[in-house]
Short mmCIF file of C-alpha atoms in Angstrom, two decimals:
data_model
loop_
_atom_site.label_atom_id
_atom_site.label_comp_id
_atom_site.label_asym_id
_atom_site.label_seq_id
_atom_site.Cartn_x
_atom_site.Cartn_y
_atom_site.Cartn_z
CA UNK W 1 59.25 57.70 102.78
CA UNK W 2 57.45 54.38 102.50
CA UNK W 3 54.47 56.25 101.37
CA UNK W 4 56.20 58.08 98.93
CA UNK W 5 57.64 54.20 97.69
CA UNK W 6 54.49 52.48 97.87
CA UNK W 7 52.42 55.40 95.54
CA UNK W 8 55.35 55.34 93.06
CA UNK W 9 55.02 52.17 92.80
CA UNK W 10 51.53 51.51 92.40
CA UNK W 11 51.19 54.47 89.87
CA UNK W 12 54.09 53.35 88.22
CA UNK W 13 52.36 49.85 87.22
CA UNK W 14 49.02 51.02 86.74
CA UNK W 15 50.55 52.81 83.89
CA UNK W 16 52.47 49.96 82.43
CA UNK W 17 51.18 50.07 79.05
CA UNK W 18 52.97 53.34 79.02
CA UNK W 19 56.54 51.72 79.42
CA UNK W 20 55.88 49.26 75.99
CA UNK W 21 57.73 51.97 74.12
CA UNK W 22 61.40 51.25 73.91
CA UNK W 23 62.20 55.29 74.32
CA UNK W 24 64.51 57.29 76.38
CA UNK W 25 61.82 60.78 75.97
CA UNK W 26 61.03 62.11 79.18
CA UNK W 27 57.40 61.39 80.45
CA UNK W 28 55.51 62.87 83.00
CA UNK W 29 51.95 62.09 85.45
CA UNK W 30 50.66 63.31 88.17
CA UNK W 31 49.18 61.45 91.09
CA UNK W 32 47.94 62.70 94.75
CA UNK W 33 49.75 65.98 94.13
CA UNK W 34 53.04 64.65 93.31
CA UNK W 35 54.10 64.79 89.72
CA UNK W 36 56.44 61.99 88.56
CA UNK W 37 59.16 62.87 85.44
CA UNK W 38 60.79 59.78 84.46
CA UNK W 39 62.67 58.19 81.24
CA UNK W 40 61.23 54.41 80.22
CA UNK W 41 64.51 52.18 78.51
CA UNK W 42 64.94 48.81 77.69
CA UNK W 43 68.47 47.02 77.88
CA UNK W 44 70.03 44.47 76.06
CA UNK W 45 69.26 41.98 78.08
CA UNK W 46 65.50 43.08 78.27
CA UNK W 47 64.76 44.54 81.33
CA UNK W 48 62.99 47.35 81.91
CA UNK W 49 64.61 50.88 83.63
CA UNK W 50 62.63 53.77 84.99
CA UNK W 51 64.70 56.37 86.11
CA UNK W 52 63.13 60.10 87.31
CA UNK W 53 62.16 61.97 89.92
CA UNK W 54 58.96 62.73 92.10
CA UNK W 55 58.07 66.31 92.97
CA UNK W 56 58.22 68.26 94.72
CA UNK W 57 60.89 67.37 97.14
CA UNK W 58 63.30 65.71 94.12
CA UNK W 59 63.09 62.41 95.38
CA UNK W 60 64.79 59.61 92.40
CA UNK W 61 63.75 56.76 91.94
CA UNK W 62 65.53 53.98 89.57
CA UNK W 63 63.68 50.49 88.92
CA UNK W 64 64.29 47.58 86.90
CA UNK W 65 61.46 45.29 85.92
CA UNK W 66 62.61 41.94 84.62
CA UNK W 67 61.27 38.21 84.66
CA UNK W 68 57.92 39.44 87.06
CA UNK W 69 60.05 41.54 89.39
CA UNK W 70 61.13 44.96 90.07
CA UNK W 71 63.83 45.83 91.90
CA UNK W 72 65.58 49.13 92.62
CA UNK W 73 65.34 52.20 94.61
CA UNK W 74 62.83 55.00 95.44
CA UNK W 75 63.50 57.73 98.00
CA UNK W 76 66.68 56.12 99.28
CA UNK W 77 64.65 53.35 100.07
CA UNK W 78 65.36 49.69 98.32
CA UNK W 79 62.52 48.03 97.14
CA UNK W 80 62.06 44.55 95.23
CA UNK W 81 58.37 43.23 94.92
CA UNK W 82 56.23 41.05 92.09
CA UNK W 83 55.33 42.91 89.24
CA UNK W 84 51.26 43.08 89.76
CA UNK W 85 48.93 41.22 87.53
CA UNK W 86 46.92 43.41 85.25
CA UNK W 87 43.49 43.37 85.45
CA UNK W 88 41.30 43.61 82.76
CA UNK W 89 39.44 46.65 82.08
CA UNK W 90 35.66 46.82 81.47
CA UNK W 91 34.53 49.64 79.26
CA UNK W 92 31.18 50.40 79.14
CA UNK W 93 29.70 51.23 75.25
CA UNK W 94 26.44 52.58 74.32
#
């Protein structure tokens, strides 16, 4: 179970740039063999909620990013934790 929290969580915020969207549409990724469905919405107050599942096995997840943190839980399990800096990404051009 804390694997299955830990890889959510690090796929979840190497995809950030994915959440930006302000949209309840379902989105999907795979990672390690587990494909993650969740829905991306922002509340009124401006925090982030990711809601979905991981398969297979149906395990949900709910997590609310706001001011650097995320809190919520995955697999049962609560989690709270920093919201990791982005790196920048070097492309290499010809």
């Amino acid at each position: 179970m804390t694997r299955f929290t830990i890889a959510l969580a690090a796929t979840l915020f190497a995809a950030a740039p994915a959440f930006a969207a302000n949209n309840a549409d379902s989105r999907s990724f795979t990672r390690d063999g587990v494909t993650y469905v969740y829905t991306s919405t922002t509340t009124k107050g401006g925090a982030q909620v990711l809601e979905g599942v991981a398969k297979p096995g149906n395990q949900s997840f709910r997590l609310v990013v706001r001011n650097g943190w995320v809190d919520g839980n995955a697999a049962g399990t609560r989690v709270s934790f920093r919201v990791p800096k982005v790196s920048k990404v070097q492309v290499a051009s010809r």
